mmCIF file of C-alpha atoms in Angstrom:
data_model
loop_
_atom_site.group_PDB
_atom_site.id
_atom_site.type_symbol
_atom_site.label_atom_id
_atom_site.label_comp_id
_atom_site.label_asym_id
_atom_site.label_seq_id
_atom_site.Cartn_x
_atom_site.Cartn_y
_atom_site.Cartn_z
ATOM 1 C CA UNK A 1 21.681 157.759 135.659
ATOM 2 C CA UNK A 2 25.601 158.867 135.971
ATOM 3 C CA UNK A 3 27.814 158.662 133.302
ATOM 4 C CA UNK A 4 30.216 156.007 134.049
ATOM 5 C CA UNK A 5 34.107 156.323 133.706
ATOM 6 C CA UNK A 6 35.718 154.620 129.845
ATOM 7 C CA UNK A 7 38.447 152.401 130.641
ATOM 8 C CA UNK A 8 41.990 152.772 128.742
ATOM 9 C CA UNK A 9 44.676 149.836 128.906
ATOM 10 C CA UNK A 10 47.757 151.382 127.943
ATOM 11 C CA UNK A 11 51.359 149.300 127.163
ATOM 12 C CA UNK A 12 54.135 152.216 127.249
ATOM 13 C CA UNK A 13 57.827 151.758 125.863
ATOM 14 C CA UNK A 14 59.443 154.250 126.848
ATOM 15 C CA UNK A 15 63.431 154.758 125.147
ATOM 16 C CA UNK A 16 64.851 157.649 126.279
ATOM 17 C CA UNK A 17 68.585 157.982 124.999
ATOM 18 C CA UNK A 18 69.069 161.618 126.203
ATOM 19 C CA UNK A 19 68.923 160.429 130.149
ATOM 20 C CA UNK A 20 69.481 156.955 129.443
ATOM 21 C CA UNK A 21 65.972 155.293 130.665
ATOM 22 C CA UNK A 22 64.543 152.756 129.482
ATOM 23 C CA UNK A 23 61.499 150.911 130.732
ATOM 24 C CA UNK A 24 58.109 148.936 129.823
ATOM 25 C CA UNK A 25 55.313 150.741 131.700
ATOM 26 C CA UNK A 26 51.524 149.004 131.983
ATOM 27 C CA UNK A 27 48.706 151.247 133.882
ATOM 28 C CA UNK A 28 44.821 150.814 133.009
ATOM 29 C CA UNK A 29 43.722 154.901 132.933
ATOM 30 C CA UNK A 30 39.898 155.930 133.637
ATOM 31 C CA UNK A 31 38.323 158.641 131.346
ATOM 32 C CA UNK A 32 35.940 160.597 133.684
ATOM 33 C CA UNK A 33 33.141 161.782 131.475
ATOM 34 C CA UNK A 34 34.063 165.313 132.270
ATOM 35 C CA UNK A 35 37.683 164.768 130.618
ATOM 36 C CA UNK A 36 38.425 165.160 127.347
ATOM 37 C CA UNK A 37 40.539 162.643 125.204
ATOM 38 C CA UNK A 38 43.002 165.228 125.036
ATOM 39 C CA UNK A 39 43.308 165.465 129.103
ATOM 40 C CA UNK A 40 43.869 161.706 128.669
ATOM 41 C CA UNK A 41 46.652 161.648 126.617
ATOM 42 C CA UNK A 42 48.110 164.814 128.090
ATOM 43 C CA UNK A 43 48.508 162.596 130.724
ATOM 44 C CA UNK A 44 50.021 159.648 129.170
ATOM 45 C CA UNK A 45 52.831 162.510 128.199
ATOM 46 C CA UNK A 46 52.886 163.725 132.000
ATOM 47 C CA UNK A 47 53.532 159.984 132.976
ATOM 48 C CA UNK A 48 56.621 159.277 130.219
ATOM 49 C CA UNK A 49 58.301 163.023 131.144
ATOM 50 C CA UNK A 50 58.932 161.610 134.580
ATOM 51 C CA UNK A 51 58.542 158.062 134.524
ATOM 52 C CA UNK A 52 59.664 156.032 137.456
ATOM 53 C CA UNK A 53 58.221 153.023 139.437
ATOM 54 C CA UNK A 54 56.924 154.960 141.928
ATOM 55 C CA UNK A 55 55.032 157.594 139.596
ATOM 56 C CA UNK A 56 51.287 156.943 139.589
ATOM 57 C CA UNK A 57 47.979 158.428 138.737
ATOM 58 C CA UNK A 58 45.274 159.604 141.313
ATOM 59 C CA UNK A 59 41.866 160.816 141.666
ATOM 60 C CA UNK A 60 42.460 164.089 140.408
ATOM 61 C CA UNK A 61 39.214 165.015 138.894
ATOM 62 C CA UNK A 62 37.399 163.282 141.990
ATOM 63 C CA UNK A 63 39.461 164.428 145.124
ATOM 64 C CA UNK A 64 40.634 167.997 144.052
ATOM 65 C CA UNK A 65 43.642 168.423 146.620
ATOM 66 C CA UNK A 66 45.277 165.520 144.489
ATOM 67 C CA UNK A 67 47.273 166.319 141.539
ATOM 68 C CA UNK A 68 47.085 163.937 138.154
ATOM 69 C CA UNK A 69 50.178 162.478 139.000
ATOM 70 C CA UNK A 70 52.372 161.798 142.245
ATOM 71 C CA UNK A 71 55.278 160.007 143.613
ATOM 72 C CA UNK A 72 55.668 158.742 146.681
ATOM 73 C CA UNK A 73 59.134 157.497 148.659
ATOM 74 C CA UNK A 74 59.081 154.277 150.898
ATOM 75 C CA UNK A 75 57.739 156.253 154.015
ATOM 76 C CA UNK A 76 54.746 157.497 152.117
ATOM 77 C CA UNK A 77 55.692 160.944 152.085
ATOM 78 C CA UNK A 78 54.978 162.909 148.332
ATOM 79 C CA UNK A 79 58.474 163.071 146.899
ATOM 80 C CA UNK A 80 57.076 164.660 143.382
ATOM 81 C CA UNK A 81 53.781 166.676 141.991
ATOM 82 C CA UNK A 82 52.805 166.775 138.526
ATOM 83 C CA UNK A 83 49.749 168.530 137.711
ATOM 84 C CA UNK A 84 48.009 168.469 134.293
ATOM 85 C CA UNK A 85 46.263 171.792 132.752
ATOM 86 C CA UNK A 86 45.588 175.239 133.656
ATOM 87 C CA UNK A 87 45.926 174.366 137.871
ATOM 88 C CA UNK A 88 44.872 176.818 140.692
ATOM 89 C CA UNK A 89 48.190 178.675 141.426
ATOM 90 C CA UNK A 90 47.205 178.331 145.220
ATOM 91 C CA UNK A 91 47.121 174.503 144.734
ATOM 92 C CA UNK A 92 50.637 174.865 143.037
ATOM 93 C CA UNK A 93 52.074 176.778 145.749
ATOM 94 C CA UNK A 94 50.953 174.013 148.149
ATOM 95 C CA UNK A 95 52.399 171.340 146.451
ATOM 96 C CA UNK A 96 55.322 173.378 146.312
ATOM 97 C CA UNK A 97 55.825 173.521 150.137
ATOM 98 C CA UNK A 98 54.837 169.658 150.148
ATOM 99 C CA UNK A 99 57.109 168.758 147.668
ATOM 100 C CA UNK A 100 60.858 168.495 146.552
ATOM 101 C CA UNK A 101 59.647 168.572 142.887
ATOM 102 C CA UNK A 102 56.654 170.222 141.345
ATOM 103 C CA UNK A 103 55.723 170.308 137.616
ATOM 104 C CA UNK A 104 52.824 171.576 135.611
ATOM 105 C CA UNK A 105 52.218 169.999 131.971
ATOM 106 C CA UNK A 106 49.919 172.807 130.328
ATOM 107 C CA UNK A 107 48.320 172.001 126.912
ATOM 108 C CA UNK A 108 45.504 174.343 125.073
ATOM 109 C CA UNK A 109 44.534 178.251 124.413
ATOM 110 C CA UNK A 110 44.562 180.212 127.684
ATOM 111 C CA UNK A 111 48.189 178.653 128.363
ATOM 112 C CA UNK A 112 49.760 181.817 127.980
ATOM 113 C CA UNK A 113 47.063 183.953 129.716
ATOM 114 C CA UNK A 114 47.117 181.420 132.729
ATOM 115 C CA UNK A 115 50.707 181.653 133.022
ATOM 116 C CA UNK A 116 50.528 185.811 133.052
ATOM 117 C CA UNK A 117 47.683 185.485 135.662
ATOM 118 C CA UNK A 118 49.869 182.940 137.801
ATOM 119 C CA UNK A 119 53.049 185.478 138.208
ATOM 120 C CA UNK A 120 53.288 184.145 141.930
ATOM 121 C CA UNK A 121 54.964 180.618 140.267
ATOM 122 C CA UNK A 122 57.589 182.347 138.679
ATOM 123 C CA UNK A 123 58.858 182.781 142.630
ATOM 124 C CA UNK A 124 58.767 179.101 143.167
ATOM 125 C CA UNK A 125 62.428 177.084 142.384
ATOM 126 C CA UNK A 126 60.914 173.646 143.083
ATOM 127 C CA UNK A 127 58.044 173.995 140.253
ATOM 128 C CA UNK A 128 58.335 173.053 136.225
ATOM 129 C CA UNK A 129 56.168 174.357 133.764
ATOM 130 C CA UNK A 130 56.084 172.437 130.918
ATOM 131 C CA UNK A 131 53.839 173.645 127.868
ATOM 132 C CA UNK A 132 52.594 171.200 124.975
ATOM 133 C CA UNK A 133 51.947 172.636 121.357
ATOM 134 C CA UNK A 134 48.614 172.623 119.771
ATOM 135 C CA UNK A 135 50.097 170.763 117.184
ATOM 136 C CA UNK A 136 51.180 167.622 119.827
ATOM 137 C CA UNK A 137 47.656 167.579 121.471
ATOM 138 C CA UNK A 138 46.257 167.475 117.968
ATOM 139 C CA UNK A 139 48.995 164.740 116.647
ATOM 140 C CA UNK A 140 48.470 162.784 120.414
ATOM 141 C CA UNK A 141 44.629 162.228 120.204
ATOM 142 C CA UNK A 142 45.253 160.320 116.998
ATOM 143 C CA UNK A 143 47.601 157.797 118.361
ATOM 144 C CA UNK A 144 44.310 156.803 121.138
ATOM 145 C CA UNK A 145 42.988 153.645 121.581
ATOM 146 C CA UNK A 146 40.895 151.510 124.342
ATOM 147 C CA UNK A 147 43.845 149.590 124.516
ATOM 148 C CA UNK A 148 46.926 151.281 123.408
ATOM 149 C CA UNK A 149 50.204 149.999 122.629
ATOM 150 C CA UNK A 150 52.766 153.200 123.144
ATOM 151 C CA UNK A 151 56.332 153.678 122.317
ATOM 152 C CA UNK A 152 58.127 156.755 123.241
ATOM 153 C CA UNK A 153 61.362 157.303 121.635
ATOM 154 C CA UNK A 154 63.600 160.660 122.231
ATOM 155 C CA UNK A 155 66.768 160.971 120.803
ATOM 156 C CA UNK A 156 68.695 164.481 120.848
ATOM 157 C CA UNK A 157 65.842 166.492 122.524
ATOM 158 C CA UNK A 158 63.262 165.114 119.684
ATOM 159 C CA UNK A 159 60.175 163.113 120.961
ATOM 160 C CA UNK A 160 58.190 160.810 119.086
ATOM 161 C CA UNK A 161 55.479 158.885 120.429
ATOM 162 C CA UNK A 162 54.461 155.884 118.147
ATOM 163 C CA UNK A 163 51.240 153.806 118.154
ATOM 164 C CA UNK A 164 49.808 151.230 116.428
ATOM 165 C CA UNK A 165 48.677 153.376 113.268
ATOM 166 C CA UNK A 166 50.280 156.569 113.273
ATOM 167 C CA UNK A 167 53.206 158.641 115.344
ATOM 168 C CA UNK A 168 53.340 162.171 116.677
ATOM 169 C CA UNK A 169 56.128 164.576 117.403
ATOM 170 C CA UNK A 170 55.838 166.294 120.653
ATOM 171 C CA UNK A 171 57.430 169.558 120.985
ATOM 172 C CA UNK A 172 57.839 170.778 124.580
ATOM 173 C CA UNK A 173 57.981 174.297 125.817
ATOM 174 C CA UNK A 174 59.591 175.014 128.895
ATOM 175 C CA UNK A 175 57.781 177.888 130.491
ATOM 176 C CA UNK A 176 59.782 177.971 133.705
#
């Protein structure tokens, strides 16, 4: 018998003063048995760095020519990419020519050898990479929940992403 799916409910408050956004974001999230908790939440932090109304999660881990997150303008064409991990730098390079935006959230050990691997996305001005401490995937997996209620607050470059029982500082690393 397959493993089935565990379903998240997650509220998200998101107060960013640096960029002035504010917003109230509520998405139900599926954790594939294959994914980790960590994935999950790495996620959740993919979703807040660029939220918007159009932003939304795919199949990633089921159709692999989707990315974890996309957005989409009125016409249906992909206006943003934003993958989650350690991706395939052909699948970046892709999205790239798909795309106007691109970004990659890594998290975990072979960041840095992944990145030296992956030269080619150094030649790519439409792509982000964005690199989470150990420390913030460590802090993150505390704050998870079946149902989680989520506030985000950054103020002067500092994130901190509260839950119902404890809070974690996220420090970002911009690789590129």
């Amino acid at each position: 018998m397959a493993l089935k799916a565990t379903i998240y409910k997650v509220d998200l408050n998101i107060a960013n003063m640096d960029i002035h956004q504010y917003g109230d974001y509520q998405f139900t999230m599926a954790l594939h048995p294959s994914e980790t908790i960590e994935r999950l939440m790495v996620r959740i932090l993919a979703f807040a760095r660029y939220a918007s109304e159009q932003l939304e999660f795919t199949k990633d881990l089921f159709e692999t020519d989707e990315p974890a997150l996309w957005s989409k303008d009125l016409t249906g064409q992909l206006v943003q990419w934003i993958e989650v991990g350690c991706p395939d730098e052909d699948k970046v390079k892709k999205a790239s020519a798909r795309c106007k935006s691109v970004a990659v959230v890594t998290y975990g050990t072979a960041v840095d050898e992944w990145y030296k691997r992956n030269s080619k996305l150094k030649t790519l001005s439409n792509v982000e990479v964005w690199q989470l401490s150990p420390a913030t995937t460590e802090a993150i997996q505390q704050l998870c929940e079946r149902t989680m209620q989520l506030q985000l607050n950054v103020m002067d470059g500092e994130w901190t992403l509260i839950g119902d029982h404890a809070q974690a500082q996220i420090e970002w690393i911009q690789l590129q």
